[in-house]
Amino acid sequence: MKYLASILVILTLGVHVLTAALPVDLERRDTIDLSRDILAREKPESLYNRVVSLLTRRETDREATDRLLFNTDIDTFENDRNNQSPNTLDWSSDGCTDAPNSPGGFHFLHSCQRHDFGYRNYKAQQRFTDDNRLMIDDNFKTDMHDECHKYGVFKRDICKTFANSYYDAVRAVGNL
């Protein structure tokens, strides 16, 4: 009985997924009826397979890299980095390379680690172009500036001076 309940939940999710994919005009009921008609003709096992496929789709390495690099806050990135999740990506880092990880007491290590993550994985995925390098470098600058915004105005300006210097350095020699 519990399996039947699970299948019903999945089928219900499938109905919502399929209905959401169909054009619905709230002024016209016939489009809603059309979606019900399509669902009525759908075989339960094919609907089930479609829903399971949608729910179990694995994120590609490229998708994971982009999500972690550009769409994840630095704390979540660090958590995933510490857990090496996903383990198919290159999580190695030399910190801020030959520069201090915390210049003037400003904590740039996590920004540098994410920057290394971007370079290493984009290179491994054969998509390290000039445009993508610029996006990774700009994200590095944003991460450092986000760190700077944790401080008051006076310290923030000093922090941003360090951040801009680090950014200028990676723009000048970061791809070597």
Coordinates of C-alpha atoms in Angstrom, one line a residue:
M1 CA 0.0 0.0 0.0
K2 CA 2.8 2.4 0.8
Y3 CA 4.3 1.8 -2.7
L4 CA 0.9 2.7 -4.2
A5 CA 0.9 5.9 -2.2
S6 CA 4.4 6.7 -3.5
I7 CA 3.4 6.1 -7.1
L8 CA 0.4 8.3 -6.6
V9 CA 2.5 11.1 -5.2
I10 CA 4.9 10.8 -8.1
L11 CA 2.1 10.7 -10.6
T12 CA 0.6 13.8 -9.0
L13 CA 3.9 15.5 -9.3
G14 CA 4.0 14.5 -12.9
V15 CA 0.6 16.0 -13.5
H16 CA 1.9 19.3 -12.1
V17 CA 5.1 19.1 -14.1
L18 CA 3.3 18.3 -17.4
T19 CA 0.6 20.9 -16.7
A20 CA 3.2 23.5 -16.0
A21 CA 4.8 22.7 -19.3
L22 CA 1.6 23.3 -21.3
P23 CA 0.3 26.8 -22.2
V24 CA -2.4 27.8 -19.9
D25 CA -4.6 30.9 -20.5
L26 CA -6.6 31.6 -17.3
E27 CA -9.2 33.3 -19.4
R28 CA -9.8 30.1 -21.5
R29 CA -10.8 26.9 -19.8
D30 CA -10.2 24.8 -22.9
T31 CA -6.4 25.0 -22.6
I32 CA -6.7 23.5 -19.1
D33 CA -9.1 20.8 -20.4
L34 CA -6.6 20.2 -23.2
S35 CA -3.8 19.4 -20.6
R36 CA -6.2 17.1 -18.8
D37 CA -7.0 15.3 -22.1
I38 CA -3.3 14.8 -22.8
L39 CA -2.7 13.5 -19.3
A40 CA -5.7 11.1 -19.6
R41 CA -4.1 9.6 -22.7
E42 CA -0.7 9.3 -21.0
K43 CA 0.1 5.7 -19.8
P44 CA 0.8 5.7 -16.1
E45 CA 4.1 3.8 -16.5
S46 CA 5.4 6.3 -19.1
L47 CA 4.3 9.2 -16.9
Y48 CA 6.0 7.6 -13.9
N49 CA 9.2 7.1 -16.0
R50 CA 9.1 10.7 -17.1
V51 CA 8.7 12.0 -13.6
V52 CA 11.4 9.7 -12.2
S53 CA 13.7 10.9 -15.0
L54 CA 13.1 14.5 -14.1
L55 CA 13.6 13.9 -10.4
T56 CA 16.8 11.8 -10.7
R57 CA 18.6 13.7 -13.4
R58 CA 22.2 14.2 -12.4
E59 CA 23.8 17.6 -12.6
T60 CA 26.7 17.6 -15.2
D61 CA 30.2 18.7 -14.1
R62 CA 29.8 21.8 -16.2
E63 CA 26.5 22.7 -14.5
A64 CA 27.9 22.0 -11.1
T65 CA 31.0 24.2 -11.8
D66 CA 28.9 27.1 -13.0
R67 CA 26.5 26.8 -10.1
L68 CA 29.2 26.7 -7.5
L69 CA 31.2 29.4 -9.2
F70 CA 28.5 31.9 -10.2
N71 CA 25.3 31.0 -8.4
T72 CA 26.3 30.0 -4.9
D73 CA 27.3 32.2 -2.0
I74 CA 30.9 31.8 -0.8
D75 CA 29.9 30.0 2.5
T76 CA 27.9 27.3 0.6
F77 CA 30.8 27.0 -1.8
E78 CA 33.3 26.5 1.1
N79 CA 31.0 23.9 2.6
D80 CA 30.9 22.0 -0.7
R81 CA 34.6 22.4 -1.1
N82 CA 35.3 21.0 2.4
N83 CA 33.0 18.0 1.5
Q84 CA 34.5 17.8 -2.0
S85 CA 31.0 17.7 -3.4
P86 CA 30.6 16.8 -6.1
N87 CA 33.8 14.7 -6.0
T88 CA 34.2 14.7 -9.8
L89 CA 35.5 18.3 -9.7
D90 CA 39.0 19.7 -9.0
W91 CA 38.9 21.2 -5.6
S92 CA 42.7 21.8 -5.3
S93 CA 43.9 25.3 -4.5
D94 CA 47.1 27.0 -3.6
G95 CA 45.2 29.8 -1.8
C96 CA 46.2 33.2 -3.0
T97 CA 49.3 31.8 -4.7
D98 CA 52.3 34.0 -3.8
A99 CA 50.2 36.7 -2.1
P100 CA 49.0 36.7 1.5
N101 CA 45.6 35.0 2.1
S102 CA 44.6 37.8 4.5
P103 CA 46.3 41.0 3.4
G104 CA 45.8 43.7 6.1
G105 CA 43.7 41.2 8.0
F106 CA 41.1 41.0 5.2
H107 CA 40.1 37.3 4.6
F108 CA 40.5 36.6 0.9
L109 CA 41.4 32.9 1.2
H110 CA 37.9 31.6 0.2
S111 CA 37.7 34.0 -2.7
C112 CA 41.1 32.7 -3.9
Q113 CA 40.0 29.1 -3.5
R114 CA 36.9 29.7 -5.5
H115 CA 39.0 31.5 -8.2
D116 CA 41.3 28.5 -8.3
F117 CA 38.3 26.2 -8.6
G118 CA 37.0 28.2 -11.6
Y119 CA 40.4 28.2 -13.4
R120 CA 41.1 24.5 -12.8
N121 CA 37.7 23.2 -13.7
Y122 CA 37.2 25.4 -16.7
K123 CA 40.6 24.2 -18.0
A124 CA 39.7 20.6 -17.3
Q125 CA 36.4 21.0 -19.1
Q126 CA 38.2 22.7 -22.1
R127 CA 36.3 25.9 -21.8
F128 CA 38.9 28.2 -20.5
T129 CA 38.5 31.0 -23.0
D130 CA 39.4 34.7 -22.6
D131 CA 35.7 35.5 -22.1
N132 CA 35.3 32.8 -19.5
R133 CA 38.5 33.8 -17.8
L134 CA 37.2 37.3 -17.5
M135 CA 33.9 36.0 -15.9
I136 CA 35.9 34.0 -13.4
D137 CA 38.2 36.9 -12.6
D138 CA 35.2 39.3 -12.2
N139 CA 33.6 36.8 -9.9
F140 CA 36.8 36.7 -7.9
K141 CA 36.6 40.5 -7.5
T142 CA 33.0 40.4 -6.5
D143 CA 33.8 37.7 -3.8
M144 CA 36.5 39.9 -2.4
H145 CA 34.3 43.0 -2.5
D146 CA 31.6 41.0 -0.7
E147 CA 34.2 40.3 2.0
C148 CA 35.1 44.0 2.2
H149 CA 31.4 44.9 2.8
K150 CA 31.6 43.1 6.2
Y151 CA 33.6 46.1 7.4
G152 CA 32.9 49.7 8.2
V153 CA 33.4 52.4 5.6
F154 CA 37.0 53.3 6.4
K155 CA 38.2 49.6 6.6
R156 CA 36.0 48.8 3.6
D157 CA 37.9 51.3 1.4
I158 CA 41.2 49.8 2.4
C159 CA 39.9 46.3 1.9
K160 CA 38.7 47.2 -1.6
T161 CA 42.2 48.6 -2.4
F162 CA 43.7 45.2 -1.6
A163 CA 40.9 43.5 -3.5
N164 CA 41.5 45.6 -6.6
S165 CA 45.2 44.9 -6.5
Y166 CA 44.6 41.2 -6.3
Y167 CA 42.1 41.5 -9.2
D168 CA 44.6 43.5 -11.3
A169 CA 47.3 40.8 -10.6
V170 CA 45.1 37.9 -11.8
R171 CA 44.1 39.9 -14.9
A172 CA 47.8 40.6 -15.7
V173 CA 49.3 37.1 -15.0
G174 CA 46.4 34.8 -13.9
N175 CA 46.4 32.6 -16.9
L176 CA 50.1 31.7 -16.8

